[in-house]
Amino acid sequence: MHAWPASEVPALPGQGRDLRIHDTATGAPVTLQPGPVARLYVCGITPYDATHMGHAATYNAFDLVQRVWLDTKRQVHYVQNVTDVDDPLLERAERDGLDWTALAEQETKLFREDMTALRMLPPRHYIGAVEAIPGIVPLVERLRELGAAYDLEGDVYFSVESDPHFGEVSHLDAAAMRLLSAERGGDPDRPGKKNPLDPMLWMAAREGEPSWDGGSLGRGRPGWHIECVAIALDRLGMGFDVQGGGSDLAFPHHEMGASHAQVLTGEFPMAKAYVHAGMVALDGEKMSKSKGNLVFVSRLRRDGVDPAAIRLALHAHHYRSDWEWTDQVLRDAVARLERWRAAVSRPDGPAAEDMVEAVRAALADDLNAPEALAAVDRWVARQEEAGGTDGSAPGVVSRTVDALLGVAL
Ligand code: 5CA
Ligand code: ZN
């Protein structure tokens, strides 16, 4: 599957800083020291509806991860998936009388356009679940050979008890896991399972649903967690730097994925840091496709909102906090963008070196984007109050905001 075009990332003067980021698995910040090529896997969309502000906020966080690493002169090997076959997608297609492949294609196309408009850097590999099936089947077969998977009425389940590290990503107790499993695509109440939490690896073909050749597994389609594991191991290998997504993915998705990979390879952990973005709400409830309380990026764009303002609205919240999307959040961002643009359009201004370092320091410290905005605001305020004589300063500010925040002034 193709991704979307990259916007250019200007090089900045001085030295970038290593990223220190909160790791869900250890519950503490970790300073990552990737080699010359940092490895990042971010869970992609299930394309049955348009990109909403919650998705945008999560991808914004991982775009910042990339930008901090690029600033340290590293390359970034970034992989993202598209869950282009799964229950919610099939259900929505059925509800709306659409062909499920057409729905997935249409929504993935819109997602690419939204990401391009927001200047989110694209993954190097953008892989659909369907195209990953030939790589998924042998992994499920291998888990069966290892005794870590079992059959139930033709479906294949992963046994969570086969991984001694199971539970070490999300650190939840059994009751909480069971509740979340039921809410997030699991089937804890299905009779015959060894452990209620065991997730499906391969679902035998169902009447009226798409299915693929699964070799010794029979015809069927892949489970959700093994999809991301197959893609991540194939493209990045074990021990990559960051696996990312929204906080609703910590359990079961990232927990199960980590277990699959650890049992398959005998190595631990799959990712050096598990990084989770907070949930964006609207009217007091988590924005979600299933609830339908959504503000779409594409809708705002159609209404003439500058994507750079959307980006600033996202940066105004720390990625780990849960927050509420309101019209005021957007109005504040539009006003900030206007002020910043006016300030950098002048031929000179106060020296900007401190601002570059402050933005760098803020982002390298667990992606503190609100603090990065405050650092730019301080330069803008000085420009508005007293101006300055440094002819290179407005350009330096523009390039910094572009390179590190993805905002074109
Ligand atoms: N395809 C899977 C991941 S493999 C999936 O979760 N797709 S999704 O379309 O439901 O979500 C895509 C990403 O957006 C996930 O990282 C999810 O955690 C994040 N996300 C979904 N809703 C919100 C929200 N309200 N706020 C913040 N992030 C969200
Ligand atoms: Zn995933």
Tab-separated table of C-alpha atoms and ligand atoms in Angstrom:
chain	number	residue	atom	x	y	z
A	1	MET	CA	0.000	0.000	0.000
A	2	HIS	CA	1.370	3.468	-0.757
A	3	ALA	CA	1.673	6.085	1.994
A	4	TRP	CA	1.469	9.836	1.382
A	5	PRO	CA	3.983	12.476	0.285
A	6	ALA	CA	6.488	13.823	2.805
A	7	SER	CA	6.780	17.525	3.490
A	8	GLU	CA	10.380	18.654	3.657
A	9	VAL	CA	12.042	18.890	7.066
A	10	PRO	CA	14.522	21.780	7.208
A	11	ALA	CA	17.828	21.158	9.008
A	12	LEU	CA	18.356	23.347	12.068
A	13	PRO	CA	21.515	24.923	13.430
A	14	GLY	CA	23.050	23.344	16.544
A	15	GLN	CA	22.509	19.914	17.977
A	16	GLY	CA	19.279	17.937	18.485
A	17	ARG	CA	18.624	16.124	21.766
A	18	ASP	CA	17.946	12.493	22.534
A	19	LEU	CA	14.312	11.735	23.229
A	20	ARG	CA	13.241	10.888	26.767
A	21	ILE	CA	9.780	9.409	26.681
A	22	HIS	CA	7.288	7.811	29.044
A	23	ASP	CA	7.168	4.031	28.646
A	24	THR	CA	3.863	2.457	29.655
A	25	ALA	CA	5.543	-0.891	30.360
A	26	THR	CA	7.932	0.426	33.002
A	27	GLY	CA	5.697	3.315	34.034
A	28	ALA	CA	8.709	5.614	33.854
A	29	PRO	CA	10.510	7.838	31.381
A	30	VAL	CA	13.245	6.205	29.330
A	31	THR	CA	15.910	7.994	27.312
A	32	LEU	CA	16.042	6.183	24.001
A	33	GLN	CA	19.372	5.871	22.272
A	34	PRO	CA	18.595	4.391	18.878
A	35	GLY	CA	21.362	3.645	16.408
A	36	PRO	CA	21.720	5.712	13.236
A	37	VAL	CA	18.314	4.400	12.175
A	38	ALA	CA	15.570	4.690	14.800
A	39	ARG	CA	12.741	2.176	14.480
A	40	LEU	CA	9.132	3.197	15.049
A	41	TYR	CA	5.897	1.245	14.681
A	42	VAL	CA	2.622	3.120	15.045
A	43	CYS	CA	-0.715	1.353	14.881
A	44	GLY	CA	-2.733	2.685	11.967
A	45	ILE	CA	-6.427	3.208	11.398
A	46	THR	CA	-9.248	0.777	10.852
A	47	PRO	CA	-10.611	2.535	7.789
A	48	TYR	CA	-14.374	2.535	8.212
A	49	ASP	CA	-14.861	6.236	8.909
A	50	ALA	CA	-12.967	9.494	8.417
A	51	THR	CA	-10.008	10.696	10.509
A	52	HIS	CA	-11.255	12.412	13.650
A	53	MET	CA	-9.391	14.701	16.042
A	54	GLY	CA	-8.573	11.754	18.323
A	55	HIS	CA	-6.738	9.935	15.544
A	56	ALA	CA	-5.062	13.176	14.500
A	57	ALA	CA	-3.852	13.799	18.076
A	58	THR	CA	-2.354	10.326	18.335
A	59	TYR	CA	-0.547	10.549	14.974
A	60	ASN	CA	0.586	14.037	15.929
A	61	ALA	CA	2.392	12.637	18.981
A	62	PHE	CA	4.330	10.113	16.899
A	63	ASP	CA	5.078	12.689	14.235
A	64	LEU	CA	6.850	14.613	16.999
A	65	VAL	CA	8.818	11.477	17.922
A	66	GLN	CA	10.056	11.308	14.336
A	67	ARG	CA	10.920	15.000	14.225
A	68	VAL	CA	12.942	14.853	17.448
A	69	TRP	CA	14.917	11.903	16.072
A	70	LEU	CA	15.424	13.569	12.674
A	71	ASP	CA	16.781	16.603	14.506
A	72	THR	CA	19.480	14.343	16.003
A	73	LYS	CA	20.510	13.517	12.401
A	74	ARG	CA	19.173	9.990	12.650
A	75	GLN	CA	17.080	8.377	9.982
A	76	VAL	CA	13.722	7.021	11.064
A	77	HIS	CA	12.406	3.691	9.878
A	78	TYR	CA	8.726	4.213	10.460
A	79	VAL	CA	6.099	1.547	9.826
A	80	GLN	CA	2.343	1.904	10.072
A	81	ASN	CA	-0.430	-0.583	9.317
A	82	VAL	CA	-3.990	-0.255	8.058
A	83	THR	CA	-6.447	-2.732	9.578
A	84	ASP	CA	-8.238	-3.121	6.273
A	85	VAL	CA	-10.160	-6.230	7.270
A	86	ASP	CA	-11.763	-6.555	10.713
A	87	ASP	CA	-15.204	-6.880	12.300
A	88	PRO	CA	-16.015	-3.148	12.649
A	89	LEU	CA	-15.130	-2.491	9.006
A	90	LEU	CA	-17.232	-5.425	7.764
A	91	GLU	CA	-20.131	-4.391	10.021
A	92	ARG	CA	-20.078	-0.785	8.790
A	93	ALA	CA	-19.924	-1.880	5.140
A	94	GLU	CA	-22.886	-4.187	5.738
A	95	ARG	CA	-24.863	-1.454	7.540
A	96	ASP	CA	-24.295	1.045	4.728
A	97	GLY	CA	-24.704	-1.455	1.874
A	98	LEU	CA	-21.126	-0.855	0.698
A	99	ASP	CA	-18.466	-3.216	-0.587
A	100	TRP	CA	-16.010	-3.549	2.342
A	101	THR	CA	-12.941	-3.143	0.099
A	102	ALA	CA	-14.373	0.031	-1.437
A	103	LEU	CA	-15.112	1.435	2.041
A	104	ALA	CA	-11.583	0.654	3.227
A	105	GLU	CA	-10.022	2.204	0.124
A	106	GLN	CA	-12.126	5.330	0.316
A	107	GLU	CA	-11.393	5.959	3.995
A	108	THR	CA	-7.691	5.170	3.639
A	109	LYS	CA	-7.492	7.658	0.768
A	110	LEU	CA	-9.133	10.311	2.930
A	111	PHE	CA	-6.741	9.512	5.802
A	112	ARG	CA	-3.757	10.014	3.473
A	113	GLU	CA	-5.154	13.368	2.371
A	114	ASP	CA	-5.686	14.429	5.985
A	115	MET	CA	-2.173	13.348	6.987
A	116	THR	CA	-0.691	15.204	4.007
A	117	ALA	CA	-2.626	18.370	4.819
A	118	LEU	CA	-1.500	18.180	8.461
A	119	ARG	CA	2.106	17.652	7.321
A	120	MET	CA	2.464	14.393	9.251
A	121	LEU	CA	5.577	12.627	7.988
A	122	PRO	CA	4.657	9.393	6.189
A	123	PRO	CA	5.778	5.901	7.193
A	124	ARG	CA	8.417	4.249	5.043
A	125	HIS	CA	6.183	1.170	4.906
A	126	TYR	CA	2.416	1.483	4.965
A	127	ILE	CA	1.000	-2.031	5.102
A	128	GLY	CA	-2.549	-3.325	4.975
A	129	ALA	CA	-3.698	-6.346	6.989
A	130	VAL	CA	-4.828	-8.045	3.788
A	131	GLU	CA	-1.448	-7.723	2.122
A	132	ALA	CA	0.213	-8.991	5.331
A	133	ILE	CA	-1.740	-12.282	5.374
A	134	PRO	CA	0.995	-14.356	3.665
A	135	GLY	CA	3.339	-13.307	6.479
A	136	ILE	CA	0.770	-13.850	9.236
A	137	VAL	CA	-0.084	-17.469	8.423
A	138	PRO	CA	3.398	-18.906	9.121
A	139	LEU	CA	3.560	-17.038	12.441
A	140	VAL	CA	0.295	-18.579	13.603
A	141	GLU	CA	1.495	-21.992	12.421
A	142	ARG	CA	4.704	-21.473	14.377
A	143	LEU	CA	2.833	-20.506	17.546
A	144	ARG	CA	0.856	-23.725	17.200
A	145	GLU	CA	4.061	-25.755	16.824
A	146	LEU	CA	5.415	-24.081	19.942
A	147	GLY	CA	2.302	-25.133	21.860
A	148	ALA	CA	1.351	-21.493	22.392
A	149	ALA	CA	-1.794	-21.693	20.269
A	150	TYR	CA	-4.799	-24.022	20.219
A	151	ASP	CA	-7.818	-24.699	18.049
A	152	LEU	CA	-11.407	-24.034	19.021
A	153	GLU	CA	-14.087	-25.001	16.513
A	154	GLY	CA	-11.758	-24.203	13.638
A	155	ASP	CA	-10.555	-20.867	15.061
A	156	VAL	CA	-7.051	-20.567	16.473
A	157	TYR	CA	-6.365	-18.868	19.818
A	158	PHE	CA	-3.184	-17.677	21.471
A	159	SER	CA	-2.583	-18.922	24.982
A	160	VAL	CA	-1.597	-15.931	27.135
A	161	GLU	CA	-0.109	-18.316	29.677
A	162	SER	CA	2.633	-19.231	27.205
A	163	ASP	CA	4.333	-15.861	27.729
A	164	PRO	CA	6.036	-15.391	31.114
A	165	HIS	CA	6.005	-11.640	30.456
A	166	PHE	CA	2.267	-11.434	29.767
A	167	GLY	CA	0.816	-8.416	31.582
A	168	GLU	CA	4.035	-6.418	31.615
A	169	VAL	CA	2.918	-3.791	29.105
A	170	SER	CA	-0.306	-2.646	30.742
A	171	HIS	CA	0.037	-3.936	34.351
A	172	LEU	CA	-3.684	-4.491	34.828
A	173	ASP	CA	-5.317	-6.979	37.164
A	174	ALA	CA	-7.266	-9.910	35.738
A	175	ALA	CA	-10.671	-8.306	36.289
A	176	ALA	CA	-9.698	-5.104	34.474
A	177	MET	CA	-8.194	-7.117	31.630
A	178	ARG	CA	-11.350	-9.147	31.273
A	179	LEU	CA	-13.519	-6.046	31.115
A	180	LEU	CA	-11.324	-4.336	28.524
A	181	SER	CA	-10.988	-7.488	26.486
A	182	ALA	CA	-14.795	-7.647	26.129
A	183	GLU	CA	-14.959	-3.951	25.203
A	184	ARG	CA	-12.110	-4.014	22.716
A	185	GLY	CA	-12.659	-6.847	20.303
A	186	GLY	CA	-12.018	-9.873	22.569
A	187	ASP	CA	-14.440	-12.672	23.458
A	188	PRO	CA	-13.736	-13.555	27.124
A	189	ASP	CA	-17.060	-15.330	27.526
A	190	ARG	CA	-16.659	-17.787	24.678
A	191	PRO	CA	-16.901	-21.321	26.120
A	192	GLY	CA	-13.973	-23.658	25.553
A	193	LYS	CA	-11.150	-21.128	25.865
A	194	LYS	CA	-8.212	-22.052	28.092
A	195	ASN	CA	-8.077	-18.554	29.527
A	196	PRO	CA	-10.888	-16.021	28.938
A	197	LEU	CA	-8.302	-13.462	27.848
A	198	ASP	CA	-6.809	-15.604	25.060
A	199	PRO	CA	-7.088	-13.618	21.813
A	200	MET	CA	-7.867	-15.023	18.387
A	201	LEU	CA	-4.979	-15.497	15.996
A	202	TRP	CA	-6.921	-16.863	13.045
A	203	MET	CA	-10.658	-16.868	12.493
A	204	ALA	CA	-12.037	-19.685	10.376
A	205	ALA	CA	-14.037	-18.494	7.343
A	206	ARG	CA	-17.583	-17.385	8.225
A	207	GLU	CA	-20.516	-17.543	5.821
A	208	GLY	CA	-20.769	-14.309	3.803
A	209	GLU	CA	-17.432	-12.913	5.044
A	210	PRO	CA	-14.151	-12.569	3.152
A	211	SER	CA	-11.554	-15.286	3.760
A	212	TRP	CA	-8.072	-16.217	2.581
A	213	ASP	CA	-6.043	-19.363	2.207
A	214	GLY	CA	-4.409	-20.049	5.569
A	215	GLY	CA	-2.361	-23.147	4.665
A	216	SER	CA	-2.646	-25.652	7.513
A	217	LEU	CA	-4.949	-23.211	9.340
A	218	GLY	CA	-7.651	-23.538	6.704
A	219	ARG	CA	-9.440	-20.633	5.052
A	220	GLY	CA	-10.046	-17.651	7.289
A	221	ARG	CA	-8.787	-14.215	8.273
A	222	PRO	CA	-6.237	-12.962	10.767
A	223	GLY	CA	-6.800	-11.765	14.318
A	224	TRP	CA	-6.027	-8.140	15.082
A	225	HIS	CA	-2.914	-8.384	17.282
A	226	ILE	CA	-0.983	-10.824	15.102
A	227	GLU	CA	-1.477	-8.429	12.195
A	228	CYS	CA	0.676	-5.734	13.794
A	229	VAL	CA	3.210	-8.272	15.058
A	230	ALA	CA	3.703	-9.785	11.602
A	231	ILE	CA	4.177	-6.362	10.022
A	232	ALA	CA	6.459	-5.046	12.775
A	233	LEU	CA	8.694	-8.130	12.900
A	234	ASP	CA	8.922	-8.333	9.125
A	235	ARG	CA	9.812	-4.664	8.623
A	236	LEU	CA	11.575	-3.714	11.866
A	237	GLY	CA	12.571	-6.886	13.697
A	238	MET	CA	12.544	-7.440	17.465
A	239	GLY	CA	13.683	-4.802	19.918
A	240	PHE	CA	12.605	-1.792	17.887
A	241	ASP	CA	12.530	1.556	19.638
A	242	VAL	CA	8.899	2.566	20.005
A	243	GLN	CA	5.510	1.005	19.518
A	244	GLY	CA	2.861	3.672	19.623
A	245	GLY	CA	-0.856	4.248	19.617
A	246	GLY	CA	-3.635	5.725	21.715
A	247	SER	CA	-3.987	4.657	25.358
A	248	ASP	CA	-6.912	2.417	24.386
A	249	LEU	CA	-4.381	0.167	22.630
A	250	ALA	CA	-2.239	-0.583	25.704
A	251	PHE	CA	-4.622	-3.414	26.541
A	252	PRO	CA	-5.358	-5.711	24.879
A	253	HIS	CA	-3.667	-4.801	21.601
A	254	HIS	CA	-0.112	-3.957	22.623
A	255	GLU	CA	-0.084	-6.406	25.514
A	256	MET	CA	-1.132	-9.286	23.250
A	257	GLY	CA	1.138	-8.220	20.409
A	258	ALA	CA	4.125	-8.120	22.758
A	259	SER	CA	3.278	-11.627	23.994
A	260	HIS	CA	2.895	-13.046	20.474
A	261	ALA	CA	6.260	-11.655	19.444
A	262	GLN	CA	8.064	-12.662	22.630
A	263	VAL	CA	6.876	-16.260	22.382
A	264	LEU	CA	7.680	-16.404	18.666
A	265	THR	CA	11.228	-15.120	19.017
A	266	GLY	CA	12.174	-15.989	22.589
A	267	GLU	CA	13.350	-12.403	22.925
A	268	PHE	CA	12.094	-9.670	25.231
A	269	PRO	CA	10.799	-7.000	24.896
A	270	MET	CA	9.403	-6.427	21.415
A	271	ALA	CA	9.637	-2.636	21.768
A	272	LYS	CA	12.030	-0.652	23.966
A	273	ALA	CA	9.209	1.731	24.808
A	274	TYR	CA	5.433	1.407	24.602
A	275	VAL	CA	4.126	4.904	24.121
A	276	HIS	CA	0.493	5.875	24.468
A	277	ALA	CA	-1.354	9.067	23.657
A	278	GLY	CA	-4.289	10.253	25.752
A	279	MET	CA	-7.862	10.154	24.534
A	280	VAL	CA	-9.554	13.130	22.924
A	281	ALA	CA	-13.167	13.613	23.927
A	282	LEU	CA	-16.095	15.586	22.589
A	283	ASP	CA	-18.991	16.594	24.866
A	284	GLY	CA	-17.494	14.635	27.744
A	285	GLU	CA	-17.073	11.298	25.961
A	286	LYS	CA	-14.119	9.700	24.161
A	287	MET	CA	-14.368	10.525	20.465
A	288	SER	CA	-15.014	7.218	18.758
A	289	LYS	CA	-16.301	5.895	15.499
A	290	SER	CA	-18.640	3.547	17.310
A	291	LYS	CA	-20.220	6.369	19.356
A	292	GLY	CA	-20.269	8.784	16.418
A	293	ASN	CA	-19.346	11.912	18.472
A	294	LEU	CA	-16.764	13.031	15.971
A	295	VAL	CA	-15.019	16.104	14.643
A	296	PHE	CA	-13.409	15.155	11.357
A	297	VAL	CA	-10.187	16.642	10.047
A	298	SER	CA	-11.621	16.546	6.513
A	299	ARG	CA	-14.759	18.403	7.631
A	300	LEU	CA	-12.729	21.213	9.189
A	301	ARG	CA	-10.593	21.421	6.052
A	302	ARG	CA	-13.728	21.663	3.906
A	303	ASP	CA	-14.971	24.423	6.162
A	304	GLY	CA	-11.820	26.368	5.324
A	305	VAL	CA	-9.853	25.803	8.547
A	306	ASP	CA	-6.112	26.042	7.910
A	307	PRO	CA	-4.535	22.615	8.657
A	308	ALA	CA	-1.668	24.475	10.369
A	309	ALA	CA	-4.196	25.749	12.924
A	310	ILE	CA	-5.454	22.194	13.510
A	311	ARG	CA	-1.866	21.180	14.120
A	312	LEU	CA	-1.368	23.984	16.657
A	313	ALA	CA	-4.618	22.973	18.381
A	314	LEU	CA	-3.207	19.455	18.802
A	315	HIS	CA	0.148	20.729	20.071
A	316	ALA	CA	-1.615	22.800	22.735
A	317	HIS	CA	-2.258	19.592	24.730
A	318	HIS	CA	0.335	17.277	26.182
A	319	TYR	CA	0.131	14.010	24.259
A	320	ARG	CA	-0.335	11.923	27.406
A	321	SER	CA	-3.272	13.863	28.796
A	322	ASP	CA	-6.896	13.188	27.966
A	323	TRP	CA	-8.515	16.352	26.697
A	324	GLU	CA	-11.672	17.746	25.226
A	325	TRP	CA	-12.003	19.160	21.723
A	326	THR	CA	-13.974	22.424	21.760
A	327	ASP	CA	-14.518	25.307	19.352
A	328	GLN	CA	-12.453	27.448	21.727
A	329	VAL	CA	-9.424	25.124	21.304
A	330	LEU	CA	-9.581	25.777	17.580
A	331	ARG	CA	-10.206	29.539	17.943
A	332	ASP	CA	-7.119	29.839	20.183
A	333	ALA	CA	-5.036	27.962	17.626
A	334	VAL	CA	-6.231	30.151	14.743
A	335	ALA	CA	-5.324	33.269	16.747
A	336	ARG	CA	-1.876	31.868	17.637
A	337	LEU	CA	-1.162	30.986	14.005
A	338	GLU	CA	-2.053	34.501	12.904
A	339	ARG	CA	0.237	36.075	15.513
A	340	TRP	CA	3.121	33.767	14.652
A	341	ARG	CA	2.746	34.421	10.927
A	342	ALA	CA	2.713	38.186	11.442
A	343	ALA	CA	5.800	37.960	13.662
A	344	VAL	CA	7.909	35.969	11.184
A	345	SER	CA	6.828	38.061	8.200
A	346	ARG	CA	8.907	40.993	9.479
A	347	PRO	CA	12.424	41.419	8.020
A	348	ASP	CA	14.193	41.100	11.377
A	349	GLY	CA	13.531	40.402	15.046
A	350	PRO	CA	15.078	39.463	18.397
A	351	ALA	CA	17.723	36.706	18.302
A	352	ALA	CA	16.111	33.271	18.118
A	353	GLU	CA	18.854	30.843	19.265
A	354	ASP	CA	17.393	30.486	22.767
A	355	MET	CA	14.006	29.762	21.313
A	356	VAL	CA	15.398	26.944	19.136
A	357	GLU	CA	17.037	25.375	22.187
A	358	ALA	CA	13.890	25.790	24.298
A	359	VAL	CA	11.709	24.084	21.666
A	360	ARG	CA	14.239	21.272	21.371
A	361	ALA	CA	14.460	20.814	25.121
A	362	ALA	CA	10.685	20.799	25.535
A	363	LEU	CA	10.061	18.183	22.848
A	364	ALA	CA	12.942	15.955	23.909
A	365	ASP	CA	11.425	15.931	27.409
A	366	ASP	CA	8.510	13.542	26.822
A	367	LEU	CA	7.202	15.541	23.853
A	368	ASN	CA	6.171	18.591	25.830
A	369	ALA	CA	4.538	20.377	22.900
A	370	PRO	CA	2.609	22.910	25.034
A	371	GLU	CA	5.965	24.064	26.453
A	372	ALA	CA	7.384	24.231	22.914
A	373	LEU	CA	4.484	26.482	21.892
A	374	ALA	CA	5.137	28.657	24.949
A	375	ALA	CA	8.778	29.065	23.897
A	376	VAL	CA	7.731	30.286	20.445
A	377	ASP	CA	5.062	32.505	22.029
A	378	ARG	CA	7.780	34.178	24.125
A	379	TRP	CA	9.822	35.029	21.021
A	380	VAL	CA	6.686	36.288	19.256
A	381	ALA	CA	5.821	38.472	22.254
A	382	ARG	CA	9.326	39.992	22.211
A	383	GLN	CA	8.970	40.599	18.483
A	384	GLU	CA	5.608	42.315	18.999
A	385	GLU	CA	6.805	44.433	21.920
A	386	ALA	CA	10.260	45.579	20.940
A	387	GLY	CA	11.253	43.871	17.682
A	388	GLY	CA	14.955	43.327	17.092
A	389	THR	CA	17.749	43.709	14.624
A	390	ASP	CA	18.636	40.103	13.845
A	391	GLY	CA	17.870	39.654	10.152
A	392	SER	CA	18.101	35.868	10.318
A	393	ALA	CA	15.761	35.433	13.309
A	394	PRO	CA	12.367	35.274	11.527
A	395	GLY	CA	13.746	32.581	9.182
A	396	VAL	CA	15.201	30.595	12.079
A	397	VAL	CA	11.854	30.701	13.881
A	398	SER	CA	9.969	29.583	10.748
A	399	ARG	CA	12.364	26.716	10.120
A	400	THR	CA	12.215	25.569	13.741
A	401	VAL	CA	8.426	25.581	13.805
A	402	ASP	CA	8.425	23.723	10.488
A	403	ALA	CA	11.088	21.117	11.364
A	404	LEU	CA	10.080	20.370	14.939
A	405	LEU	CA	6.352	21.089	15.021
A	406	GLY	CA	5.357	20.352	11.422
A	407	VAL	CA	3.743	23.762	11.030
A	408	ALA	CA	4.403	25.851	7.936
A	409	LEU	CA	4.237	29.561	8.749
B	1	5CA	N1	-6.333	-0.368	13.527
B	1	5CA	C1	-6.237	-0.323	14.948
B	1	5CA	C2	-4.809	-0.285	15.423
B	1	5CA	S1	-3.856	-1.594	14.785
B	1	5CA	C3	-7.004	0.856	15.525
B	1	5CA	O1	-7.051	0.993	16.714
B	1	5CA	N2	-7.589	1.666	14.639
B	1	5CA	S2	-8.478	2.947	15.052
B	1	5CA	O2	-8.881	3.539	13.787
B	1	5CA	O3	-9.519	2.565	15.934
B	1	5CA	O4	-7.556	3.926	15.819
B	1	5CA	C4	-6.399	4.464	15.219
B	1	5CA	C5	-5.544	5.155	16.278
B	1	5CA	O5	-6.243	6.277	16.821
B	1	5CA	C6	-5.221	4.243	17.468
B	1	5CA	O6	-3.882	4.488	17.878
B	1	5CA	C7	-6.180	4.692	18.541
B	1	5CA	O7	-5.656	4.475	19.839
B	1	5CA	C8	-6.271	6.180	18.243
B	1	5CA	N3	-7.534	6.778	18.718
B	1	5CA	C9	-8.791	6.353	18.474
B	1	5CA	N4	-9.691	7.146	19.099
B	1	5CA	C10	-8.974	8.109	19.758
B	1	5CA	C11	-9.320	9.234	20.588
B	1	5CA	N5	-10.575	9.548	20.850
B	1	5CA	N6	-8.317	9.989	21.069
B	1	5CA	C12	-7.017	9.699	20.790
B	1	5CA	N7	-6.625	8.672	20.003
B	1	5CA	C13	-7.589	7.876	19.501
B	2	ZN	ZN	-1.896	-2.264	15.832
